[in-house]
Amino acid sequence: MLGFILGTMTGGVMGVFAMCLFIAGKREDEALERCRMKPKEIIDHGVCICFVNSQGEELFRLADGESLVQNAPNGERNVSTCHYLDADSAMIDGKKWNLLEFAKEMEKRGIMFAPMELCQVSERG
């Protein structure tokens, strides 16, 4: 009898635990879907950070809050969070940069930079 009661209680607890996992998983899936949709909404509203090369030609765009990967010639790698300030500048890893000056400085140091996730590929024609 005691085994039946303990088995029932354990089964009930495991059922509640499994249901909590399913609910948490569904919420996480919904949050990820909102994140995937966010860049398109940001592009539609014109709030992307437009990264350029040292000649001022557009390379790629990042949404506000997305990450930029910087690879140094010595193999060192840095991931920076980028925040939109205005059309010509952004906060990159906590420092305010004019995007053209940023490109020139990275070229001078030999640092290659690229987005973690592509927000929008510039159209070339």
mmCIF file of N, CA and C in Angstrom:
data_model
loop_
_atom_site.group_PDB
_atom_site.id
_atom_site.type_symbol
_atom_site.label_atom_id
_atom_site.label_comp_id
_atom_site.label_asym_id
_atom_site.label_seq_id
_atom_site.Cartn_x
_atom_site.Cartn_y
_atom_site.Cartn_z
ATOM 1 N N MET A 1 0.822 -1.188 0.000
ATOM 2 C CA MET A 1 0.000 0.000 0.000
ATOM 3 C C MET A 1 0.872 1.260 0.000
ATOM 4 N N LEU A 2 1.917 1.239 0.844
ATOM 5 C CA LEU A 2 2.825 2.385 0.915
ATOM 6 C C LEU A 2 3.520 2.603 -0.428
ATOM 7 N N GLY A 3 3.881 1.517 -1.094
ATOM 8 C CA GLY A 3 4.521 1.615 -2.407
ATOM 9 C C GLY A 3 3.601 2.250 -3.433
ATOM 10 N N PHE A 4 2.315 1.907 -3.361
ATOM 11 C CA PHE A 4 1.334 2.483 -4.285
ATOM 12 C C PHE A 4 1.208 3.989 -4.069
ATOM 13 N N ILE A 5 1.155 4.402 -2.813
ATOM 14 C CA ILE A 5 1.019 5.830 -2.486
ATOM 15 C C ILE A 5 2.264 6.594 -2.931
ATOM 16 N N LEU A 6 3.443 6.053 -2.605
ATOM 17 C CA LEU A 6 4.688 6.713 -3.014
ATOM 18 C C LEU A 6 4.807 6.763 -4.539
ATOM 19 N N GLY A 7 4.418 5.698 -5.207
ATOM 20 C CA GLY A 7 4.467 5.666 -6.667
ATOM 21 C C GLY A 7 3.531 6.691 -7.287
ATOM 22 N N THR A 8 2.338 6.817 -6.716
ATOM 23 C CA THR A 8 1.370 7.787 -7.218
ATOM 24 C C THR A 8 1.875 9.207 -7.010
ATOM 25 N N MET A 9 2.425 9.473 -5.820
ATOM 26 C CA MET A 9 2.947 10.814 -5.526
ATOM 27 C C MET A 9 4.130 11.139 -6.440
ATOM 28 N N THR A 10 5.026 10.189 -6.603
ATOM 29 C CA THR A 10 6.189 10.406 -7.462
ATOM 30 C C THR A 10 5.751 10.644 -8.905
ATOM 31 N N GLY A 11 4.799 9.857 -9.376
ATOM 32 C CA GLY A 11 4.280 10.038 -10.728
ATOM 33 C C GLY A 11 3.624 11.396 -10.901
ATOM 34 N N GLY A 12 2.890 11.842 -9.890
ATOM 35 C CA GLY A 12 2.251 13.160 -9.945
ATOM 36 C C GLY A 12 3.275 14.275 -9.997
ATOM 37 N N VAL A 13 4.309 14.163 -9.167
ATOM 38 C CA VAL A 13 5.366 15.179 -9.147
ATOM 39 C C VAL A 13 6.089 15.202 -10.489
ATOM 40 N N MET A 14 6.383 14.032 -11.026
ATOM 41 C CA MET A 14 7.068 13.977 -12.319
ATOM 42 C C MET A 14 6.184 14.542 -13.430
ATOM 43 N N GLY A 15 4.883 14.305 -13.342
ATOM 44 C CA GLY A 15 3.958 14.860 -14.326
ATOM 45 C C GLY A 15 3.927 16.375 -14.276
ATOM 46 N N VAL A 16 3.887 16.936 -13.067
ATOM 47 C CA VAL A 16 3.906 18.396 -12.906
ATOM 48 C C VAL A 16 5.226 18.956 -13.426
ATOM 49 N N PHE A 17 6.335 18.292 -13.107
ATOM 50 C CA PHE A 17 7.649 18.732 -13.569
ATOM 51 C C PHE A 17 7.719 18.718 -15.100
ATOM 52 N N ALA A 18 7.227 17.641 -15.713
ATOM 53 C CA ALA A 18 7.237 17.547 -17.178
ATOM 54 C C ALA A 18 6.381 18.651 -17.789
ATOM 55 N N MET A 19 5.228 18.928 -17.205
ATOM 56 C CA MET A 19 4.357 19.981 -17.723
ATOM 57 C C MET A 19 5.050 21.338 -17.622
ATOM 58 N N CYS A 20 5.754 21.593 -16.524
ATOM 59 C CA CYS A 20 6.508 22.847 -16.376
ATOM 60 C C CYS A 20 7.574 22.970 -17.464
ATOM 61 N N LEU A 21 8.256 21.879 -17.765
ATOM 62 C CA LEU A 21 9.262 21.896 -18.826
ATOM 63 C C LEU A 21 8.632 22.199 -20.182
ATOM 64 N N PHE A 22 7.480 21.598 -20.457
ATOM 65 C CA PHE A 22 6.795 21.863 -21.730
ATOM 66 C C PHE A 22 6.386 23.325 -21.842
ATOM 67 N N ILE A 23 5.848 23.877 -20.764
ATOM 68 C CA ILE A 23 5.414 25.280 -20.772
ATOM 69 C C ILE A 23 6.612 26.203 -20.949
ATOM 70 N N ALA A 24 7.698 25.931 -20.201
ATOM 71 C CA ALA A 24 8.900 26.762 -20.316
ATOM 72 C C ALA A 24 9.486 26.659 -21.724
ATOM 73 N N GLY A 25 9.474 25.469 -22.304
ATOM 74 C CA GLY A 25 9.983 25.287 -23.659
ATOM 75 C C GLY A 25 9.167 26.061 -24.676
ATOM 76 N N LYS A 26 7.854 26.042 -24.518
ATOM 77 C CA LYS A 26 6.987 26.784 -25.439
ATOM 78 C C LYS A 26 7.250 28.280 -25.322
ATOM 79 N N ARG A 27 7.401 28.778 -24.117
ATOM 80 C CA ARG A 27 7.686 30.205 -23.919
ATOM 81 C C ARG A 27 9.022 30.581 -24.555
ATOM 82 N N GLU A 28 10.019 29.715 -24.404
ATOM 83 C CA GLU A 28 11.336 29.984 -24.993
ATOM 84 C C GLU A 28 11.256 29.974 -26.519
ATOM 85 N N ASP A 29 10.497 29.037 -27.077
ATOM 86 C CA ASP A 29 10.306 29.007 -28.532
ATOM 87 C C ASP A 29 9.654 30.289 -29.029
ATOM 88 N N GLU A 30 8.651 30.768 -28.297
ATOM 89 C CA GLU A 30 7.979 32.011 -28.683
ATOM 90 C C GLU A 30 8.937 33.198 -28.597
ATOM 91 N N ALA A 31 9.786 33.216 -27.556
ATOM 92 C CA ALA A 31 10.761 34.304 -27.407
ATOM 93 C C ALA A 31 11.776 34.274 -28.551
ATOM 94 N N LEU A 32 12.241 33.088 -28.924
ATOM 95 C CA LEU A 32 13.182 32.971 -30.042
ATOM 96 C C LEU A 32 12.538 33.417 -31.348
ATOM 97 N N GLU A 33 11.278 33.074 -31.534
ATOM 98 C CA GLU A 33 10.581 33.492 -32.753
ATOM 99 C C GLU A 33 10.447 35.010 -32.805
ATOM 100 N N ARG A 34 10.170 35.636 -31.662
ATOM 101 C CA ARG A 34 10.107 37.099 -31.618
ATOM 102 C C ARG A 34 11.463 37.699 -31.948
ATOM 103 N N CYS A 35 12.552 37.078 -31.472
ATOM 104 C CA CYS A 35 13.900 37.574 -31.770
ATOM 105 C C CYS A 35 14.206 37.448 -33.257
ATOM 106 N N ARG A 36 13.783 36.359 -33.867
ATOM 107 C CA ARG A 36 14.025 36.176 -35.302
ATOM 108 C C ARG A 36 13.259 37.192 -36.128
ATOM 109 N N MET A 37 12.088 37.571 -35.680
ATOM 110 C CA MET A 37 11.267 38.518 -36.418
ATOM 111 C C MET A 37 11.715 39.953 -36.174
ATOM 112 N N LYS A 38 12.363 40.203 -35.050
ATOM 113 C CA LYS A 38 12.744 41.564 -34.675
ATOM 114 C C LYS A 38 13.619 42.260 -35.714
ATOM 115 N N PRO A 39 14.672 41.620 -36.270
ATOM 116 C CA PRO A 39 15.501 42.335 -37.241
ATOM 117 C C PRO A 39 14.717 42.874 -38.433
ATOM 118 N N LYS A 40 13.750 42.105 -38.963
ATOM 119 C CA LYS A 40 12.968 42.584 -40.097
ATOM 120 C C LYS A 40 12.154 43.805 -39.691
ATOM 121 N N GLU A 41 11.559 43.773 -38.501
ATOM 122 C CA GLU A 41 10.792 44.920 -38.030
ATOM 123 C C GLU A 41 11.702 46.130 -37.874
ATOM 124 N N ILE A 42 12.919 45.922 -37.389
ATOM 125 C CA ILE A 42 13.862 47.024 -37.216
ATOM 126 C C ILE A 42 14.254 47.594 -38.571
ATOM 127 N N ILE A 43 14.499 46.728 -39.552
ATOM 128 C CA ILE A 43 14.859 47.200 -40.890
ATOM 129 C C ILE A 43 13.719 48.028 -41.466
ATOM 130 N N ASP A 44 12.484 47.543 -41.295
ATOM 131 C CA ASP A 44 11.322 48.259 -41.815
ATOM 132 C C ASP A 44 11.199 49.649 -41.207
ATOM 133 N N HIS A 45 11.640 49.807 -39.968
ATOM 134 C CA HIS A 45 11.570 51.105 -39.305
ATOM 135 C C HIS A 45 12.873 51.898 -39.445
ATOM 136 N N GLY A 46 13.866 51.357 -40.153
ATOM 137 C CA GLY A 46 15.103 52.074 -40.438
ATOM 138 C C GLY A 46 16.034 52.268 -39.261
ATOM 139 N N VAL A 47 16.130 51.298 -38.349
ATOM 140 C CA VAL A 47 16.976 51.458 -37.172
ATOM 141 C C VAL A 47 18.117 50.439 -37.172
ATOM 142 N N CYS A 48 18.691 50.158 -38.320
ATOM 143 C CA CYS A 48 19.839 49.257 -38.396
ATOM 144 C C CYS A 48 21.131 50.066 -38.383
ATOM 145 N N ILE A 49 22.167 49.461 -37.837
ATOM 146 C CA ILE A 49 23.501 50.058 -37.848
ATOM 147 C C ILE A 49 24.151 49.625 -39.160
ATOM 148 N N CYS A 50 24.521 50.584 -39.977
ATOM 149 C CA CYS A 50 25.085 50.309 -41.297
ATOM 150 C C CYS A 50 26.617 50.378 -41.213
ATOM 151 N N PHE A 51 27.273 49.216 -41.202
ATOM 152 C CA PHE A 51 28.732 49.173 -41.148
ATOM 153 C C PHE A 51 29.299 49.368 -42.546
ATOM 154 N N VAL A 52 30.364 50.138 -42.617
ATOM 155 C CA VAL A 52 31.001 50.467 -43.891
ATOM 156 C C VAL A 52 32.474 50.076 -43.847
ATOM 157 N N ASN A 53 33.109 50.031 -45.031
ATOM 158 C CA ASN A 53 34.555 49.832 -45.071
ATOM 159 C C ASN A 53 35.231 51.199 -44.993
ATOM 160 N N SER A 54 36.543 51.238 -45.093
ATOM 161 C CA SER A 54 37.277 52.499 -44.927
ATOM 162 C C SER A 54 37.029 53.489 -46.065
ATOM 163 N N GLN A 55 36.403 53.019 -47.158
ATOM 164 C CA GLN A 55 36.046 53.917 -48.263
ATOM 165 C C GLN A 55 34.596 54.396 -48.156
ATOM 166 N N GLY A 56 33.900 53.968 -47.119
ATOM 167 C CA GLY A 56 32.518 54.382 -46.902
ATOM 168 C C GLY A 56 31.485 53.536 -47.618
ATOM 169 N N GLU A 57 31.892 52.398 -48.188
ATOM 170 C CA GLU A 57 30.962 51.509 -48.885
ATOM 171 C C GLU A 57 30.314 50.565 -47.876
ATOM 172 N N GLU A 58 29.003 50.386 -47.983
ATOM 173 C CA GLU A 58 28.275 49.538 -47.040
ATOM 174 C C GLU A 58 28.729 48.087 -47.135
ATOM 175 N N LEU A 59 28.982 47.483 -45.957
ATOM 176 C CA LEU A 59 29.358 46.075 -45.886
ATOM 177 C C LEU A 59 28.176 45.223 -45.449
ATOM 178 N N PHE A 60 27.548 45.612 -44.347
ATOM 179 C CA PHE A 60 26.423 44.866 -43.787
ATOM 180 C C PHE A 60 25.699 45.753 -42.786
ATOM 181 N N ARG A 61 24.565 45.261 -42.317
ATOM 182 C CA ARG A 61 23.782 45.984 -41.317
ATOM 183 C C ARG A 61 23.525 45.078 -40.123
ATOM 184 N N LEU A 62 23.505 45.691 -38.949
ATOM 185 C CA LEU A 62 23.156 44.987 -37.716
ATOM 186 C C LEU A 62 21.985 45.696 -37.062
ATOM 187 N N ALA A 63 21.127 44.930 -36.449
ATOM 188 C CA ALA A 63 20.050 45.512 -35.661
ATOM 189 C C ALA A 63 20.620 45.987 -34.326
ATOM 190 N N ASP A 64 19.960 46.930 -33.710
ATOM 191 C CA ASP A 64 20.373 47.440 -32.408
ATOM 192 C C ASP A 64 20.446 46.291 -31.406
ATOM 193 N N GLY A 65 21.576 46.170 -30.713
ATOM 194 C CA GLY A 65 21.752 45.134 -29.702
ATOM 195 C C GLY A 65 22.381 43.852 -30.211
ATOM 196 N N GLU A 66 22.614 43.749 -31.517
ATOM 197 C CA GLU A 66 23.241 42.543 -32.050
ATOM 198 C C GLU A 66 24.755 42.608 -31.869
ATOM 199 N N SER A 67 25.414 41.498 -32.143
ATOM 200 C CA SER A 67 26.845 41.373 -31.865
ATOM 201 C C SER A 67 27.701 41.430 -33.124
ATOM 202 N N LEU A 68 28.895 41.977 -32.932
ATOM 203 C CA LEU A 68 29.897 42.112 -33.982
ATOM 204 C C LEU A 68 31.122 41.317 -33.550
ATOM 205 N N VAL A 69 31.669 40.506 -34.449
ATOM 206 C CA VAL A 69 32.871 39.719 -34.157
ATOM 207 C C VAL A 69 34.066 40.424 -34.778
ATOM 208 N N GLN A 70 35.129 40.599 -33.977
ATOM 209 C CA GLN A 70 36.360 41.226 -34.454
ATOM 210 C C GLN A 70 37.492 40.217 -34.318
ATOM 211 N N ASN A 71 38.194 39.969 -35.423
ATOM 212 C CA ASN A 71 39.308 39.021 -35.439
ATOM 213 C C ASN A 71 40.606 39.766 -35.708
ATOM 214 N N ALA A 72 41.524 39.712 -34.743
ATOM 215 C CA ALA A 72 42.818 40.380 -34.860
ATOM 216 C C ALA A 72 43.804 39.475 -35.605
ATOM 217 N N PRO A 73 44.852 40.068 -36.188
ATOM 218 C CA PRO A 73 45.850 39.270 -36.915
ATOM 219 C C PRO A 73 46.543 38.217 -36.047
ATOM 220 N N ASN A 74 46.656 38.460 -34.737
ATOM 221 C CA ASN A 74 47.319 37.506 -33.848
ATOM 222 C C ASN A 74 46.408 36.356 -33.425
ATOM 223 N N GLY A 75 45.173 36.315 -33.973
ATOM 224 C CA GLY A 75 44.242 35.237 -33.652
ATOM 225 C C GLY A 75 43.275 35.572 -32.534
ATOM 226 N N GLU A 76 43.479 36.699 -31.883
ATOM 227 C CA GLU A 76 42.578 37.102 -30.806
ATOM 228 C C GLU A 76 41.219 37.459 -31.393
ATOM 229 N N ARG A 77 40.169 37.060 -30.691
ATOM 230 C CA ARG A 77 38.801 37.289 -31.163
ATOM 231 C C ARG A 77 38.012 38.015 -30.087
ATOM 232 N N ASN A 78 37.251 39.018 -30.498
ATOM 233 C CA ASN A 78 36.428 39.791 -29.572
ATOM 234 C C ASN A 78 35.011 39.878 -30.124
ATOM 235 N N VAL A 79 34.031 39.679 -29.257
ATOM 236 C CA VAL A 79 32.632 39.836 -29.639
ATOM 237 C C VAL A 79 32.099 41.060 -28.916
ATOM 238 N N SER A 80 31.590 42.026 -29.685
ATOM 239 C CA SER A 80 31.118 43.295 -29.131
ATOM 240 C C SER A 80 29.633 43.468 -29.389
ATOM 241 N N THR A 81 28.940 44.016 -28.404
ATOM 242 C CA THR A 81 27.532 44.362 -28.574
ATOM 243 C C THR A 81 27.452 45.759 -29.167
ATOM 244 N N CYS A 82 26.576 45.944 -30.147
ATOM 245 C CA CYS A 82 26.452 47.225 -30.851
ATOM 246 C C CYS A 82 25.081 47.837 -30.593
ATOM 247 N N HIS A 83 25.073 49.139 -30.342
ATOM 248 C CA HIS A 83 23.825 49.862 -30.125
ATOM 249 C C HIS A 83 23.760 51.057 -31.060
ATOM 250 N N TYR A 84 22.615 51.221 -31.684
ATOM 251 C CA TYR A 84 22.364 52.311 -32.632
ATOM 252 C C TYR A 84 22.343 53.646 -31.898
ATOM 253 N N LEU A 85 23.070 54.629 -32.414
ATOM 254 C CA LEU A 85 23.018 55.992 -31.887
ATOM 255 C C LEU A 85 22.377 56.915 -32.915
ATOM 256 N N ASP A 86 22.929 56.918 -34.126
ATOM 257 C CA ASP A 86 22.327 57.649 -35.246
ATOM 258 C C ASP A 86 22.827 57.012 -36.537
ATOM 259 N N ALA A 87 22.486 57.608 -37.674
ATOM 260 C CA ALA A 87 22.820 56.997 -38.968
ATOM 261 C C ALA A 87 24.321 56.817 -39.177
ATOM 262 N N ASP A 88 25.145 57.666 -38.542
ATOM 263 C CA ASP A 88 26.592 57.621 -38.765
ATOM 264 C C ASP A 88 27.392 57.076 -37.595
ATOM 265 N N SER A 89 26.756 56.781 -36.475
ATOM 266 C CA SER A 89 27.523 56.340 -35.311
ATOM 267 C C SER A 89 26.782 55.274 -34.516
ATOM 268 N N ALA A 90 27.577 54.529 -33.749
ATOM 269 C CA ALA A 90 27.038 53.449 -32.926
ATOM 270 C C ALA A 90 27.904 53.291 -31.684
ATOM 271 N N MET A 91 27.329 52.694 -30.656
ATOM 272 C CA MET A 91 28.058 52.343 -29.448
ATOM 273 C C MET A 91 28.517 50.900 -29.649
ATOM 274 N N ILE A 92 29.826 50.709 -29.775
ATOM 275 C CA ILE A 92 30.391 49.386 -30.022
ATOM 276 C C ILE A 92 31.237 49.006 -28.822
ATOM 277 N N ASP A 93 30.802 47.973 -28.131
ATOM 278 C CA ASP A 93 31.482 47.490 -26.926
ATOM 279 C C ASP A 93 31.641 48.607 -25.892
ATOM 280 N N GLY A 94 30.603 49.437 -25.759
ATOM 281 C CA GLY A 94 30.601 50.494 -24.754
ATOM 282 C C GLY A 94 31.296 51.776 -25.158
ATOM 283 N N LYS A 95 31.814 51.850 -26.388
ATOM 284 C CA LYS A 95 32.507 53.051 -26.851
ATOM 285 C C LYS A 95 31.781 53.630 -28.058
ATOM 286 N N LYS A 96 31.582 54.966 -28.047
ATOM 287 C CA LYS A 96 30.910 55.620 -29.162
ATOM 288 C C LYS A 96 31.881 55.739 -30.334
ATOM 289 N N TRP A 97 31.439 55.266 -31.513
ATOM 290 C CA TRP A 97 32.262 55.302 -32.713
ATOM 291 C C TRP A 97 31.482 55.921 -33.863
ATOM 292 N N ASN A 98 32.154 56.757 -34.650
ATOM 293 C CA ASN A 98 31.663 57.108 -35.971
ATOM 294 C C ASN A 98 31.979 55.884 -36.818
ATOM 295 N N LEU A 99 31.033 55.392 -37.586
ATOM 296 C CA LEU A 99 31.217 54.119 -38.285
ATOM 297 C C LEU A 99 32.333 54.143 -39.324
ATOM 298 N N LEU A 100 32.543 55.272 -39.986
ATOM 299 C CA LEU A 100 33.647 55.380 -40.941
ATOM 300 C C LEU A 100 34.987 55.375 -40.204
ATOM 301 N N GLU A 101 35.066 56.100 -39.082
ATOM 302 C CA GLU A 101 36.295 56.102 -38.272
ATOM 303 C C GLU A 101 36.577 54.711 -37.717
ATOM 304 N N PHE A 102 35.530 53.995 -37.316
ATOM 305 C CA PHE A 102 35.687 52.631 -36.815
ATOM 306 C C PHE A 102 36.305 51.747 -37.900
ATOM 307 N N ALA A 103 35.775 51.845 -39.125
ATOM 308 C CA ALA A 103 36.295 51.032 -40.231
ATOM 309 C C ALA A 103 37.760 51.354 -40.512
ATOM 310 N N LYS A 104 38.097 52.641 -40.503
ATOM 311 C CA LYS A 104 39.488 53.040 -40.758
ATOM 312 C C LYS A 104 40.413 52.535 -39.655
ATOM 313 N N GLU A 105 39.976 52.624 -38.405
ATOM 314 C CA GLU A 105 40.793 52.163 -37.276
ATOM 315 C C GLU A 105 40.993 50.647 -37.331
ATOM 316 N N MET A 106 39.940 49.910 -37.653
ATOM 317 C CA MET A 106 40.059 48.453 -37.748
ATOM 318 C C MET A 106 41.001 48.060 -38.893
ATOM 319 N N GLU A 107 40.917 48.768 -40.015
ATOM 320 C CA GLU A 107 41.810 48.492 -41.149
ATOM 321 C C GLU A 107 43.260 48.789 -40.759
ATOM 322 N N LYS A 108 43.462 49.903 -40.063
ATOM 323 C CA LYS A 108 44.809 50.294 -39.629
ATOM 324 C C LYS A 108 45.420 49.236 -38.711
ATOM 325 N N ARG A 109 44.608 48.657 -37.834
ATOM 326 C CA ARG A 109 45.080 47.631 -36.901
ATOM 327 C C ARG A 109 45.099 46.234 -37.519
ATOM 328 N N GLY A 110 44.546 46.092 -38.717
ATOM 329 C CA GLY A 110 44.492 44.782 -39.363
ATOM 330 C C GLY A 110 43.407 43.884 -38.805
ATOM 331 N N ILE A 111 42.395 44.466 -38.195
ATOM 332 C CA ILE A 111 41.314 43.700 -37.575
ATOM 333 C C ILE A 111 40.161 43.548 -38.565
ATOM 334 N N MET A 112 39.747 42.312 -38.758
ATOM 335 C CA MET A 112 38.594 42.016 -39.611
ATOM 336 C C MET A 112 37.354 41.982 -38.723
ATOM 337 N N PHE A 113 36.239 42.545 -39.200
ATOM 338 C CA PHE A 113 35.008 42.510 -38.413
ATOM 339 C C PHE A 113 33.846 42.030 -39.270
ATOM 340 N N ALA A 114 32.936 41.303 -38.624
ATOM 341 C CA ALA A 114 31.781 40.729 -39.315
ATOM 342 C C ALA A 114 30.649 40.547 -38.308
ATOM 343 N N PRO A 115 29.422 40.461 -38.790
ATOM 344 C CA PRO A 115 28.289 40.280 -37.878
ATOM 345 C C PRO A 115 28.185 38.843 -37.380
ATOM 346 N N MET A 116 27.664 38.685 -36.154
ATOM 347 C CA MET A 116 27.350 37.342 -35.666
ATOM 348 C C MET A 116 26.168 36.802 -36.467
ATOM 349 N N GLU A 117 25.172 37.635 -36.660
ATOM 350 C CA GLU A 117 24.009 37.277 -37.470
ATOM 351 C C GLU A 117 23.777 38.398 -38.461
ATOM 352 N N LEU A 118 23.590 38.048 -39.686
ATOM 353 C CA LEU A 118 23.365 39.053 -40.717
ATOM 354 C C LEU A 118 21.958 39.615 -40.597
ATOM 355 N N CYS A 119 21.871 40.938 -40.511
ATOM 356 C CA CYS A 119 20.577 41.613 -40.408
ATOM 357 C C CYS A 119 20.004 41.825 -41.798
ATOM 358 N N GLN A 120 20.805 42.371 -42.690
ATOM 359 C CA GLN A 120 20.359 42.595 -44.065
ATOM 360 C C GLN A 120 21.594 42.687 -44.944
ATOM 361 N N VAL A 121 21.582 41.980 -46.034
ATOM 362 C CA VAL A 121 22.685 42.045 -46.988
ATOM 363 C C VAL A 121 22.395 43.196 -47.933
ATOM 364 N N SER A 122 23.386 44.053 -48.129
ATOM 365 C CA SER A 122 23.172 45.180 -49.037
ATOM 366 C C SER A 122 22.997 44.660 -50.453
ATOM 367 N N GLU A 123 22.104 45.310 -51.188
ATOM 368 C CA GLU A 123 21.860 44.904 -52.568
ATOM 369 C C GLU A 123 22.867 45.590 -53.468
ATOM 370 N N ARG A 124 23.487 44.819 -54.304
ATOM 371 C CA ARG A 124 24.464 45.368 -55.241
ATOM 372 C C ARG A 124 23.887 45.209 -56.642
ATOM 373 N N GLY A 125 23.999 46.245 -57.418
ATOM 374 C CA GLY A 125 23.397 46.129 -58.729
ATOM 375 C C GLY A 125 24.162 46.761 -59.802
#
